[in-house]
Short mmCIF file of C-alpha atoms in Angstrom, two decimals:
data_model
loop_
_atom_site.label_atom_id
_atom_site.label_comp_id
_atom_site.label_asym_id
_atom_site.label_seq_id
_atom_site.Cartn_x
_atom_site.Cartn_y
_atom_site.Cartn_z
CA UNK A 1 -28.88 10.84 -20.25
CA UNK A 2 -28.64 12.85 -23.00
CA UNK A 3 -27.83 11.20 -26.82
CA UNK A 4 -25.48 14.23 -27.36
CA UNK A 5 -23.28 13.14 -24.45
CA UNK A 6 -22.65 9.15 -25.62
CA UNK A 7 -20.34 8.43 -27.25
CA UNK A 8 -22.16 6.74 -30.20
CA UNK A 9 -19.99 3.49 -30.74
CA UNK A 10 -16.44 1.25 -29.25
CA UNK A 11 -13.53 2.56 -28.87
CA UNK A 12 -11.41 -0.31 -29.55
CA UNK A 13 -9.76 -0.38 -33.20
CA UNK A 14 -10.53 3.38 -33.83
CA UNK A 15 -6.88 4.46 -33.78
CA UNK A 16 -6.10 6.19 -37.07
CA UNK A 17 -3.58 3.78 -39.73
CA UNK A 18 -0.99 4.53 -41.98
CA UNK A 19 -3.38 3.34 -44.92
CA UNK A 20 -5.73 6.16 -43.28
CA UNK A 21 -3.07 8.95 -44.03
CA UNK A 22 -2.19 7.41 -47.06
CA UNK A 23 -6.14 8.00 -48.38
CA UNK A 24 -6.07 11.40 -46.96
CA UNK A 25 -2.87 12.79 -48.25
CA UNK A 26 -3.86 10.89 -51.70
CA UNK A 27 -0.40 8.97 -51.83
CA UNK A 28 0.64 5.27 -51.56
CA UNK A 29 1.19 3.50 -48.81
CA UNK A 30 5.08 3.12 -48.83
CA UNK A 31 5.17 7.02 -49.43
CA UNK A 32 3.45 7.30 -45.66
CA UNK A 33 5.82 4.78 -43.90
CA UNK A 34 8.90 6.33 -45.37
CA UNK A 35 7.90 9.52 -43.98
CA UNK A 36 6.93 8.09 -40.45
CA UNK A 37 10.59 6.01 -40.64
CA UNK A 38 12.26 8.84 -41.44
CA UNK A 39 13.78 7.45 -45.26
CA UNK A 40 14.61 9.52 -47.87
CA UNK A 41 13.45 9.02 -51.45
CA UNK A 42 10.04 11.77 -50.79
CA UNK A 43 9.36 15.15 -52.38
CA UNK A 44 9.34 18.18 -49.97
CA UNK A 45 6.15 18.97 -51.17
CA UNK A 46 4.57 15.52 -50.30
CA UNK A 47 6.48 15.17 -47.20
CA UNK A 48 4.72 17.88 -46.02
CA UNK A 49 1.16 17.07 -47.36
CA UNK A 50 1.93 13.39 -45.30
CA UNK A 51 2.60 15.40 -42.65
CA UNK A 52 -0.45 17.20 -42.43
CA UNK A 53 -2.58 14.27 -42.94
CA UNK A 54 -0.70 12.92 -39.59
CA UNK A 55 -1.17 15.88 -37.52
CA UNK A 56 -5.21 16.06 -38.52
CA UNK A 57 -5.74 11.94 -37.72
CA UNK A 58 -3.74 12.23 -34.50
CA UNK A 59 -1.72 9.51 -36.19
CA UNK A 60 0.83 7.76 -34.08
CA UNK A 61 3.73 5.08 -35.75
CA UNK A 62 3.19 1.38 -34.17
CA UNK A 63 6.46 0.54 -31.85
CA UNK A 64 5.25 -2.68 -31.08
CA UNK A 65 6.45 -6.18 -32.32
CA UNK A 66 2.75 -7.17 -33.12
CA UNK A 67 -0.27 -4.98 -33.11
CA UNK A 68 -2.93 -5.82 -30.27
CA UNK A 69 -6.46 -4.54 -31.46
CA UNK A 70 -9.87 -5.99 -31.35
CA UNK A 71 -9.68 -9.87 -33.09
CA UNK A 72 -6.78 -10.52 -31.19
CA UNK A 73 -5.64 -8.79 -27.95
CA UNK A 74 -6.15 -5.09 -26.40
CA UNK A 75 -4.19 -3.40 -23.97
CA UNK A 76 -4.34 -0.86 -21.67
CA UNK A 77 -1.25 1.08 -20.24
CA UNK A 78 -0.89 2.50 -16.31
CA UNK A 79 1.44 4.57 -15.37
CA UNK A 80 1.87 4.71 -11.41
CA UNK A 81 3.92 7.03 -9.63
CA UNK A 82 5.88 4.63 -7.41
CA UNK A 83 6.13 0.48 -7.84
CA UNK A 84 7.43 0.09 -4.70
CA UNK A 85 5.04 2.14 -2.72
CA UNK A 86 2.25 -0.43 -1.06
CA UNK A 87 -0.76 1.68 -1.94
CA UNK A 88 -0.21 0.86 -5.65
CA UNK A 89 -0.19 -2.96 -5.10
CA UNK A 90 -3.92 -3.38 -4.67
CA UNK A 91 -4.57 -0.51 -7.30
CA UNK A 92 -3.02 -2.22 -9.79
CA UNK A 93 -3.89 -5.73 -9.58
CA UNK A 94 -7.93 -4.35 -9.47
CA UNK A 95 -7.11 -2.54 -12.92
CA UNK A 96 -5.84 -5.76 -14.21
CA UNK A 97 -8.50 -8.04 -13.20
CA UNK A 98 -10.98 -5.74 -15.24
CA UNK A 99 -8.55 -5.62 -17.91
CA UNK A 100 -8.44 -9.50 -17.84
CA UNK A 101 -12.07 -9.38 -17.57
CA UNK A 102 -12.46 -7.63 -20.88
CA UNK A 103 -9.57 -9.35 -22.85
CA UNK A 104 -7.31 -6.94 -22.42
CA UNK A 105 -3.25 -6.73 -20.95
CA UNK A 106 -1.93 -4.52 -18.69
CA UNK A 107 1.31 -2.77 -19.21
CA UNK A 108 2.64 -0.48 -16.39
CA UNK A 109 5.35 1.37 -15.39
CA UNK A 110 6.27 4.01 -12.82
CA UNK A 111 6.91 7.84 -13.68
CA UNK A 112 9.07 8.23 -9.65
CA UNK A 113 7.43 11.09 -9.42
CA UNK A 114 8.93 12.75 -12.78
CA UNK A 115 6.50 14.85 -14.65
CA UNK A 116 8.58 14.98 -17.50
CA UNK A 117 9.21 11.01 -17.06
CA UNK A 118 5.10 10.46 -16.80
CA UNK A 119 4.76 12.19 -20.60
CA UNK A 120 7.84 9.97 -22.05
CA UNK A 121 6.00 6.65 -20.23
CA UNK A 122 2.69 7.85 -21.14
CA UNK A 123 3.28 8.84 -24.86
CA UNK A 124 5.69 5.63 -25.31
CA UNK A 125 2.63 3.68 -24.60
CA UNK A 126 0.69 5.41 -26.75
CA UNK A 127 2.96 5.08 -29.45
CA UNK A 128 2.40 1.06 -28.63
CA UNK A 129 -1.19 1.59 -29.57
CA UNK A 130 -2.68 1.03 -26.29
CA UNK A 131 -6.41 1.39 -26.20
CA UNK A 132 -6.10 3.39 -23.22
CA UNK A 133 -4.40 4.49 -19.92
CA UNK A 134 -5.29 4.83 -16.67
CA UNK A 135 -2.52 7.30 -15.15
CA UNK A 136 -1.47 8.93 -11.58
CA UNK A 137 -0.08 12.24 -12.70
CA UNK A 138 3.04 13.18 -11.51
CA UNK A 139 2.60 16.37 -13.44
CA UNK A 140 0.17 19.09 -13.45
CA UNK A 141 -0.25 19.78 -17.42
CA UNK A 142 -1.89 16.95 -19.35
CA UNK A 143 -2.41 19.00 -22.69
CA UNK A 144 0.06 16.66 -24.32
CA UNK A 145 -2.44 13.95 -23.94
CA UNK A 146 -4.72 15.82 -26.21
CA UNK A 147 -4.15 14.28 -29.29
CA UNK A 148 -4.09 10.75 -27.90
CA UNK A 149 -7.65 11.64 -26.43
CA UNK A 150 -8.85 12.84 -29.77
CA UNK A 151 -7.30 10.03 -31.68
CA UNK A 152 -8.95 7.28 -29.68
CA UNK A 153 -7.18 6.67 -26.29
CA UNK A 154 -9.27 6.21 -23.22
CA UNK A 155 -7.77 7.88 -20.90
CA UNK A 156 -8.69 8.05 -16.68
CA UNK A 157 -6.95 9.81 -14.10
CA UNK A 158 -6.51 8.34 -10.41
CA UNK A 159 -5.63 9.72 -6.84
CA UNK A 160 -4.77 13.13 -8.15
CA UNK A 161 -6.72 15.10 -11.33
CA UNK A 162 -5.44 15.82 -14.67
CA UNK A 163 -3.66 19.06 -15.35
CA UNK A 164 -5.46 21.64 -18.32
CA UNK A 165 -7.11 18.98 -19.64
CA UNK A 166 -10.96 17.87 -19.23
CA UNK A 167 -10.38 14.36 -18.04
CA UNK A 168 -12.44 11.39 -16.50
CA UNK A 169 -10.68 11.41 -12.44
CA UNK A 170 -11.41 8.45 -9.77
CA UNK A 171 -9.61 9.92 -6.10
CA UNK A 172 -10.26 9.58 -2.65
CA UNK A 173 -11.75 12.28 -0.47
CA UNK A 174 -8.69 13.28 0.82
CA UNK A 175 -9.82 16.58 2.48
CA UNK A 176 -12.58 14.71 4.51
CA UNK A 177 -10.38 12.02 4.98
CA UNK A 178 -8.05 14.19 6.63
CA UNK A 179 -10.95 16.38 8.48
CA UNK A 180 -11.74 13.25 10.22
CA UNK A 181 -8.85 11.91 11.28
CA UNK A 182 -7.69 15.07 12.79
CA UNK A 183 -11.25 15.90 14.70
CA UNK A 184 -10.66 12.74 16.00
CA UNK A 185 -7.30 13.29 17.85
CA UNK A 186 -9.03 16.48 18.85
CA UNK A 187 -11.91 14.43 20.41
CA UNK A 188 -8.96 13.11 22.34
CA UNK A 189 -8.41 15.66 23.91
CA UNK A 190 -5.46 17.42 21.80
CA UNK A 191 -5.10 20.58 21.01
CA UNK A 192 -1.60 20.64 19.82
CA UNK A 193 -1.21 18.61 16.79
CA UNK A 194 1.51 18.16 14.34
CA UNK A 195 0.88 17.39 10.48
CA UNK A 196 4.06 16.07 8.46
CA UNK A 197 3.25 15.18 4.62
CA UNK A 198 4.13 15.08 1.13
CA UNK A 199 5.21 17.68 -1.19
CA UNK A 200 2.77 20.46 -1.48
CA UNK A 201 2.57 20.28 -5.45
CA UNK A 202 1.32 17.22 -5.05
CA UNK A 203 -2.61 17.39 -4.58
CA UNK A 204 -3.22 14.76 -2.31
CA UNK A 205 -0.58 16.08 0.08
CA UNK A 206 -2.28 19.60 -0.81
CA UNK A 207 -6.08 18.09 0.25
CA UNK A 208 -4.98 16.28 3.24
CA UNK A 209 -3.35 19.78 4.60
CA UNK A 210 -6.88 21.66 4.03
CA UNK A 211 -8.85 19.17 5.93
CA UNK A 212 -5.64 19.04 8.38
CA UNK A 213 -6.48 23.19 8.98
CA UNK A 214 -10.09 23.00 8.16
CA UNK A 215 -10.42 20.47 11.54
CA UNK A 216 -8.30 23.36 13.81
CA UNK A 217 -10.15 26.08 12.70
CA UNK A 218 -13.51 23.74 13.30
CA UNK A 219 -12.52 23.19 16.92
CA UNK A 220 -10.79 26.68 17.28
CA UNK A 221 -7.48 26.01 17.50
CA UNK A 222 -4.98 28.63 15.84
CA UNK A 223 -2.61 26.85 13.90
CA UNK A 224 1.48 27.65 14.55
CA UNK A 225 3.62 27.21 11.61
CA UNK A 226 6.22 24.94 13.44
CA UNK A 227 2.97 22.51 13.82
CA UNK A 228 2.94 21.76 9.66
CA UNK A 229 5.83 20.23 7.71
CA UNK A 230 5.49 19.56 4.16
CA UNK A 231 8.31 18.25 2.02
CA UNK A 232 10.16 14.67 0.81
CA UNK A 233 9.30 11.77 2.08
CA UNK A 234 12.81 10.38 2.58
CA UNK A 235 12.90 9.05 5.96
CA UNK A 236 15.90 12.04 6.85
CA UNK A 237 13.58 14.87 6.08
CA UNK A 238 10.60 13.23 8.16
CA UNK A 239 12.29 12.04 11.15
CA UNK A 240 14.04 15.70 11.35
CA UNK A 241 9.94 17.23 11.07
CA UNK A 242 9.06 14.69 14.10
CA UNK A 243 11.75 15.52 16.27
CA UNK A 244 11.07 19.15 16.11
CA UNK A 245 7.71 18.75 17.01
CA UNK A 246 8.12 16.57 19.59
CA UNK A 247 10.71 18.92 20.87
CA UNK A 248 11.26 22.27 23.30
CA UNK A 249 8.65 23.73 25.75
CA UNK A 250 5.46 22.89 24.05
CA UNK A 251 5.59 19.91 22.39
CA UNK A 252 2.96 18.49 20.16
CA UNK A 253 1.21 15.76 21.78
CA UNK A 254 -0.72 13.89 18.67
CA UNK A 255 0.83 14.30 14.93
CA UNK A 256 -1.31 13.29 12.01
CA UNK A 257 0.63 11.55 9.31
CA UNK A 258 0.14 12.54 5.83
CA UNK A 259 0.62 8.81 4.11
CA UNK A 260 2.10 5.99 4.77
CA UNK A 261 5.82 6.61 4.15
CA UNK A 262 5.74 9.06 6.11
CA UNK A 263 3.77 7.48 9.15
CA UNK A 264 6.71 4.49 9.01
CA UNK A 265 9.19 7.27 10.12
CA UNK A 266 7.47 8.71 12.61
CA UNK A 267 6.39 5.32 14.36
CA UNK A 268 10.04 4.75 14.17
CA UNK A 269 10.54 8.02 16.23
CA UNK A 270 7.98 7.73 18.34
CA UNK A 271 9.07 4.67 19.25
CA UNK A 272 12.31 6.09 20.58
CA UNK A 273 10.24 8.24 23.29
CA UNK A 274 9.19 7.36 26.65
CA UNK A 275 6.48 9.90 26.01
CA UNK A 276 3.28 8.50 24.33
CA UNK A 277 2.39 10.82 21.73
CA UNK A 278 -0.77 9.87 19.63
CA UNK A 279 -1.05 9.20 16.32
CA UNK A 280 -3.23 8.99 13.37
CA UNK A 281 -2.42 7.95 9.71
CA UNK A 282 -3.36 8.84 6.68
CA UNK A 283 -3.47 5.53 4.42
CA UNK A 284 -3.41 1.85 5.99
CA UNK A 285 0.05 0.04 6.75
CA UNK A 286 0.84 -3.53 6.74
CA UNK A 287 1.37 -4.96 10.41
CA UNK A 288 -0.25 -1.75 11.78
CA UNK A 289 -2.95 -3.49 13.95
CA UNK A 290 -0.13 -5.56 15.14
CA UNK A 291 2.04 -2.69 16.93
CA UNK A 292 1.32 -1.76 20.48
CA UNK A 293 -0.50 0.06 20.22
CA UNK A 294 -2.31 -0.21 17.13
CA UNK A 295 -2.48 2.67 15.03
CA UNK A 296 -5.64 4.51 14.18
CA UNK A 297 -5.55 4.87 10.41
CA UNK A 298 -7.75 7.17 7.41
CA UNK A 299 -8.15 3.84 5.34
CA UNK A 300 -8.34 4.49 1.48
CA UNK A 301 -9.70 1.81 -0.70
CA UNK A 302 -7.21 1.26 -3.21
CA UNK A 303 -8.50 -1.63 -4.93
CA UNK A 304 -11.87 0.21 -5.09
CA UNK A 305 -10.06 2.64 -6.46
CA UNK A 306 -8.28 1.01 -9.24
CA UNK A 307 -11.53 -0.86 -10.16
CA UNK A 308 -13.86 2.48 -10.61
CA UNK A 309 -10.77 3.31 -12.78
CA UNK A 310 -10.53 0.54 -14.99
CA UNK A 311 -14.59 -0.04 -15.22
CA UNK A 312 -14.38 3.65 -15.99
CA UNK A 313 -11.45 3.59 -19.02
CA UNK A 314 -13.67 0.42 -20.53
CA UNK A 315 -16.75 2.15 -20.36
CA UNK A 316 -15.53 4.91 -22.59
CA UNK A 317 -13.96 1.89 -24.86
CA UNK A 318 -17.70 0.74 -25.37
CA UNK A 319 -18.75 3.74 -26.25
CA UNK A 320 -21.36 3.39 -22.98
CA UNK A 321 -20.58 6.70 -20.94
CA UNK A 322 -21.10 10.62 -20.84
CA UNK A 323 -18.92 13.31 -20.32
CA UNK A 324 -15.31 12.91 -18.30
CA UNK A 325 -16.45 12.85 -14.72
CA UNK A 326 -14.66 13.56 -11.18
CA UNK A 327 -15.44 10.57 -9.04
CA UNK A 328 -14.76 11.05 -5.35
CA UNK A 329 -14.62 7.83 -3.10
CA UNK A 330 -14.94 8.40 0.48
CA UNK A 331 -12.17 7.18 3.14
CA UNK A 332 -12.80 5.21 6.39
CA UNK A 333 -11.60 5.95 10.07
CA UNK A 334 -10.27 2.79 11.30
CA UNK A 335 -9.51 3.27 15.31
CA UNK A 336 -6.57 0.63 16.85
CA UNK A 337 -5.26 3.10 19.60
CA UNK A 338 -3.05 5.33 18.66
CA UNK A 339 -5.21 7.59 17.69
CA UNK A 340 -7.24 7.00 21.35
CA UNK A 341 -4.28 8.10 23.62
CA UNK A 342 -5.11 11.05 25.87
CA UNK A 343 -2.49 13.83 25.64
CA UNK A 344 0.60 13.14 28.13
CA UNK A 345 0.71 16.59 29.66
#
């Protein structure tokens, strides 16, 4: 490994301090925190010299209650796209077990898929001297984390990659993932197969439709628009995408969910059919092995997941790793049925 590459020394307590832009811009210490609150009672010209000494330390005012840095307690921030979405429960209780492991809280909250809401969660953290965050991006332009990087803040991306910005990234390999699962219902026997899934801006959504085409074209089978449906995962949108499938002439007779909110709808509508129609997920469901029958599923390890993460954001706190790094964890074809059923016509 190269000595160039390490980073030479910890992480934690590095974060620039008011007394730090008070030495640089050769003024007092109450001169700096008026300017950061805002008070009058500074010249123009030193305003702007404190000023400048913030912008070249990265320097961000302290919003919390009581500091947490090395001697007492660090913290680490994660900012998830969705709370409520079950693929983020295992994610984030592995992050906090390392965190607890090293001494450190976890703060999190959830961006709803809001790029704009990501930065305000991201930077208020920041601004609450976290030592660093592990973040799924709901946006697609991280340069706003670039001072926070620079300034101290270890910083890891999961499930998607950051945006303009050379970042440490932990995802899943959604393309093979996705490559599988589908050559698998083509195994079966199906030639006309259905993909419904997320938003195309998102990248996992974006992935899982590349190894969705890359498995047709493997096995030779032209693709027909009406086959792919892309979009929001409200339940409205998704059942609408099934039912059009499964409908007219030439229906499809195997659809390939695109993650689990999605696959919930469609079991719900397939479950409506006399017709057996098979069906593989992407992500794992609670209860799945339970329905009748079972349904085949591209597991992602979420926990492993969150763990490479966090190992990964406190490995750059000690100073102990190289150069940002894309790690790619590989998925898991779990079969239960669904995914087994021959095609009906």
């Amino acid at each position: 490994m190269p000595e160039t590459q390490r980073r030479p020394e910890s992480r934690y307590g590095n974060r620039p301090t008011m007394k730090d832009v008070a030495a640089r811009a050769g003024v007092g210490l109450k001169t700096v925190s008026r300017v950061v609150n805002g008070e009058t009672g500074v010249t123009p010209v030193t305003e702007r010299r404190v000023q400048e000494a913030i912008d070249a330390l990265g320097f961000r005012r302290n919003d919390s209650a009581r500091v947490l840095r090395k001697g007492s307690t660090a913290s680490i921030g994660l900012v998830l796209e969705d709370l409520a979405d079950p693929f983020y429960g295992p994610l984030s209780r592995a992050v906090e077990e390392v965190a607890r492991a090293h001494g450190a809280l976890l703060i999190n909250g959830s961006s709803a898929e809001d790029p704009d809401r990501e930065q305000e969660l991201a930077l208020a953290l920041c601004a609450r001297r976290v030592d660093g965050l592990v973040v799924i991006p709901a946006g697609d332009d991280h340069r706003y984390l670039e001072p926070e990087i620079k300034a101290g803040v270890a910083t890891v991306f999961v499930d998607r990659p950051a945006g303009q910005i050379d970042a440490d990234c932990v995802l899943s390999d959604n393309f093979g993932g996705a490559r599988e699962g589908v050559t698998h219902l083509v195994s079966h026997g199906h030639r006309r197969i259905g993909f419904i899934g997320d938003m195309p801006r998102i990248h996992t959504a974006a992935e899982r439709l590349r190894g969705y085409r890359a498995a047709m074209e493997d096995a030779g089978i032209p693709v027909e628009d009406a086959w792919m449906s892309l979009g929001a995962t409200d339940p409205l949108r998704v059942r609408r995408a099934a039912e059009e499938m499964l409908s007219g002439p030439a229906p499809v007779t195997a659809i390939f969910s695109g993650n689990n909110r999605v696959t919930v709808t469609v079991i719900r509508v397939l479950a409506e059919r006399a017709r057996r129609v098979a069906l593989v997920a992407f992500d794992d469901l609670e209860l799945a092995d339970l329905l009748q029958p079972g349904v085949t599923v591209v597991a992602q390890d979420a926990a492993t997941i969150g763990r490479t993460a966090a190992e990964r954001l406190f490995g750059q706190l000690d100073g102990t790793l190289i150069a940002p790094e894309r790690i790619e964890l590989p998925t898991r074809l779990v079969t239960r049925g669904s995914g087994e059923l021959p095609p009906a016509d």
